[in-house]
Amino acid sequence: MKIIFATGNVGKLREAAEVLGPDYEVVSPASLGITEDIPETGSSLQENALQKARYLFERTGLPCFADDTGLEVDALGGAPGIYSARYAGPGHDSQANMDKLLEELSIVIPDSDPESRRARFRTVVALILADGEPHFFEGICEGSIATERRGSGGFGYDPVFLPDAYPGRTLAEVSEDEKNAVSHRGKAIRAMADWLKAFRLEP
Ligand code: IMP
């Protein structure tokens, strides 16, 4: 079954295709000629994921899913959350976002105790099948924020995120397979794949 994943990111497409297995052909919007930016103006991860999935469903009628992720830092009241991609303002990159995060955290928490620096990545996936009804799946990766960047792998906030699953290493210091095994997005997409397997008679 053909299923659209609302992303242009090749790594995300590959990961989803691996998790969903050979019964599903995971395709990007661009491969169907949808190349414009998909609006993302909701006030929660769930709203954003649903908005993106709906946008594609309305244009194609095909099964589709979309993800939205936020980094939630307890000491910052859950920020940057849905603003993770543009925490340092529009047009700023991941380096600027990490600078701002470390700066804000150093004001609130002067010490390096991981317990006071607790954080998590949260991903919500919205899935829409032929009947147009949305289904939601969540994945969480617990950890803490490092006091400085370490590692060169991954993307986004990976160099400052210490996952509980790999003590002493940031997400930018683990392999792609190690990250996918514990990542918020991997868990959310696996939850969707398990649901599809359990509740649908055929793909
Ligand atoms: P998106 O919803 O996947 O586009 O993620 C929103 C923002 O969260 C990204 O721009 C990144 O800054 C951050 N982010 C999402 N996933 C990850 C991750 O796996 N590692 C580090 N940062 C991430």
XYZ file of C-alpha atoms and ligand atoms in Angstrom:
226
model
C 0.000 0.000 0.000
C 1.246 3.450 -0.909
C 1.460 5.786 2.088
C 2.655 9.409 2.082
C 4.973 10.652 4.815
C 4.805 14.465 5.103
C 8.531 15.047 4.932
C 11.254 15.858 2.456
C 13.901 14.463 4.782
C 15.498 11.397 3.197
C 16.662 10.018 6.565
C 13.133 10.172 7.996
C 11.685 8.509 4.873
C 14.252 5.702 5.050
C 13.637 5.114 8.756
C 9.839 4.996 8.277
C 10.165 2.609 5.310
C 12.344 0.273 7.403
C 9.921 0.293 10.332
C 6.781 -0.188 8.204
C 8.288 -3.020 6.164
C 7.696 -4.274 2.626
C 3.867 -4.088 2.698
C 4.108 -0.298 2.550
C 5.593 1.974 -0.093
C 6.524 5.126 1.828
C 6.594 8.127 -0.519
C 7.301 11.830 -0.071
C 4.880 14.624 -1.042
C 7.482 15.842 -3.572
C 7.369 12.503 -5.392
C 3.653 13.213 -6.017
C 4.307 16.752 -7.226
C 3.458 18.462 -3.912
C 6.437 20.719 -3.415
C 5.053 23.712 -1.505
C 5.674 24.189 2.229
C 2.890 22.464 4.128
C 1.316 24.851 6.678
C 2.149 24.186 10.327
C 0.331 26.774 12.434
C -1.180 24.717 15.275
C -0.657 25.311 18.966
C 0.338 21.733 19.846
C 2.365 18.902 18.338
C -0.902 17.035 17.740
C -2.500 19.971 15.883
C 0.575 20.476 13.718
C 0.876 16.794 12.818
C -2.837 16.615 11.996
C -2.726 19.805 9.923
C 0.079 18.378 7.782
C -1.560 14.958 7.362
C -4.941 16.564 6.483
C -3.331 18.855 3.934
C -1.928 15.861 2.074
C -5.050 13.717 2.432
C -7.265 16.466 1.015
C -5.012 16.789 -2.023
C -4.371 13.119 -2.749
C -7.011 10.973 -1.016
C -4.159 8.599 -0.218
C -3.266 7.245 3.229
C -0.774 9.592 4.796
C 0.979 10.457 8.030
C 2.888 13.409 9.430
C 5.086 13.919 12.471
C 5.851 16.875 14.683
C 8.541 16.954 17.356
C 9.413 19.227 20.235
C 12.153 19.335 22.853
C 10.657 19.926 26.308
C 12.998 21.185 29.030
C 11.462 20.977 32.517
C 13.395 23.901 34.000
C 12.189 26.097 31.135
C 8.535 25.202 31.668
C 8.513 22.832 28.686
C 10.202 25.249 26.234
C 11.135 25.248 23.428
C 8.355 22.658 22.749
C 6.508 23.326 19.495
C 8.887 26.237 18.844
C 11.962 23.955 18.782
C 12.768 24.581 15.118
C 12.668 28.379 15.503
C 13.651 28.870 19.157
C 16.300 31.474 18.316
C 13.955 33.214 15.878
C 13.104 32.824 12.214
C 16.026 32.191 9.905
C 18.308 30.927 12.672
C 19.941 27.524 12.514
C 20.428 24.680 15.001
C 23.627 26.225 16.336
C 21.750 29.396 17.287
C 18.933 27.324 18.825
C 21.439 25.381 20.956
C 23.219 28.609 21.985
C 19.923 30.044 23.166
C 18.971 26.844 25.007
C 22.302 26.608 26.878
C 22.162 30.317 27.692
C 18.574 30.212 29.022
C 19.340 27.114 31.061
C 22.511 28.585 32.556
C 20.432 31.493 33.859
C 17.861 29.254 35.527
C 20.202 26.437 36.616
C 23.787 27.354 37.342
C 24.904 23.788 38.211
C 25.350 20.756 35.953
C 23.184 18.283 37.913
C 21.440 16.215 35.198
C 18.349 15.878 37.389
C 17.757 19.628 37.289
C 18.429 19.617 33.533
C 15.800 16.991 32.661
C 14.282 17.120 29.186
C 12.615 14.964 26.609
C 11.970 14.840 22.903
C 8.326 14.190 22.139
C 7.005 13.201 18.710
C 3.365 12.986 17.719
C 2.436 11.187 14.509
C -0.979 11.745 12.906
C -2.143 9.021 10.518
C -5.096 9.324 8.127
C -6.319 6.260 6.227
C -8.925 5.944 3.468
C -11.858 6.782 5.773
C -10.344 10.198 6.592
C -10.346 9.558 10.368
C -7.178 10.653 12.203
C -5.219 8.362 14.522
C -2.431 9.593 16.803
C 0.743 7.953 18.089
C 3.358 9.312 20.481
C 7.012 8.585 21.134
C 9.172 10.005 23.918
C 12.944 9.981 24.432
C 13.875 10.934 28.013
C 17.176 12.545 28.912
C 18.849 15.725 30.080
C 20.548 18.769 28.587
C 24.370 18.767 28.584
C 26.288 21.878 29.644
C 28.052 22.051 26.273
C 27.821 20.522 22.787
C 29.461 17.157 22.088
C 29.565 14.986 18.955
C 29.109 15.505 15.255
C 26.315 13.082 14.315
C 22.564 13.659 14.086
C 20.945 17.057 13.697
C 19.043 19.743 15.602
C 19.631 19.589 19.358
C 21.427 16.200 19.290
C 24.833 17.586 20.443
C 23.303 18.883 23.706
C 20.878 16.026 24.450
C 22.019 13.221 26.784
C 19.541 10.327 26.363
C 18.982 8.204 29.487
C 19.419 5.134 27.261
C 23.128 5.868 26.591
C 24.614 7.345 29.767
C 27.478 9.789 29.201
C 26.889 10.207 25.443
C 24.923 12.849 23.576
C 22.636 11.842 20.700
C 25.291 13.278 18.379
C 27.775 10.693 19.749
C 25.727 7.535 19.100
C 25.338 5.674 15.792
C 22.294 6.171 13.580
C 21.040 2.677 14.498
C 21.518 3.380 18.222
C 19.601 6.622 17.888
C 16.751 5.095 15.885
C 16.369 2.345 18.510
C 15.547 4.829 21.283
C 14.442 7.957 19.465
C 11.105 9.671 19.973
C 10.348 9.523 16.231
C 11.356 5.834 15.981
C 9.044 4.985 18.890
C 6.105 6.951 17.467
C 6.458 5.382 14.020
C 6.840 1.893 15.526
C 3.650 2.493 17.562
C 1.867 3.386 14.315
C 3.308 0.310 12.554
C 2.188 -1.970 15.440
C -1.298 -0.458 15.320
C -1.527 -0.928 11.553
C -0.474 -4.557 11.953
C -2.907 -5.255 14.787
C -6.014 -3.415 13.637
C -5.997 -3.606 9.893
C -6.799 -6.857 8.172
C -4.615 -6.088 5.205
C -2.174 -3.308 4.362
P 10.382 18.284 13.297
O 8.976 18.316 13.794
O 10.898 16.888 13.082
O 10.598 19.188 12.140
O 11.286 18.840 14.481
C 11.203 20.171 14.963
C 12.546 20.584 15.538
O 12.847 19.768 16.685
C 13.713 20.392 14.586
O 13.943 21.528 13.813
C 14.863 20.152 15.530
O 15.379 21.372 15.980
C 14.226 19.438 16.701
N 14.358 17.972 16.550
C 13.428 17.102 16.088
N 13.892 15.850 16.116
C 15.145 15.925 16.607
C 16.135 14.951 16.869
O 15.979 13.735 16.645
N 17.296 15.404 17.376
C 17.529 16.733 17.634
N 16.645 17.678 17.389
C 15.446 17.288 16.883
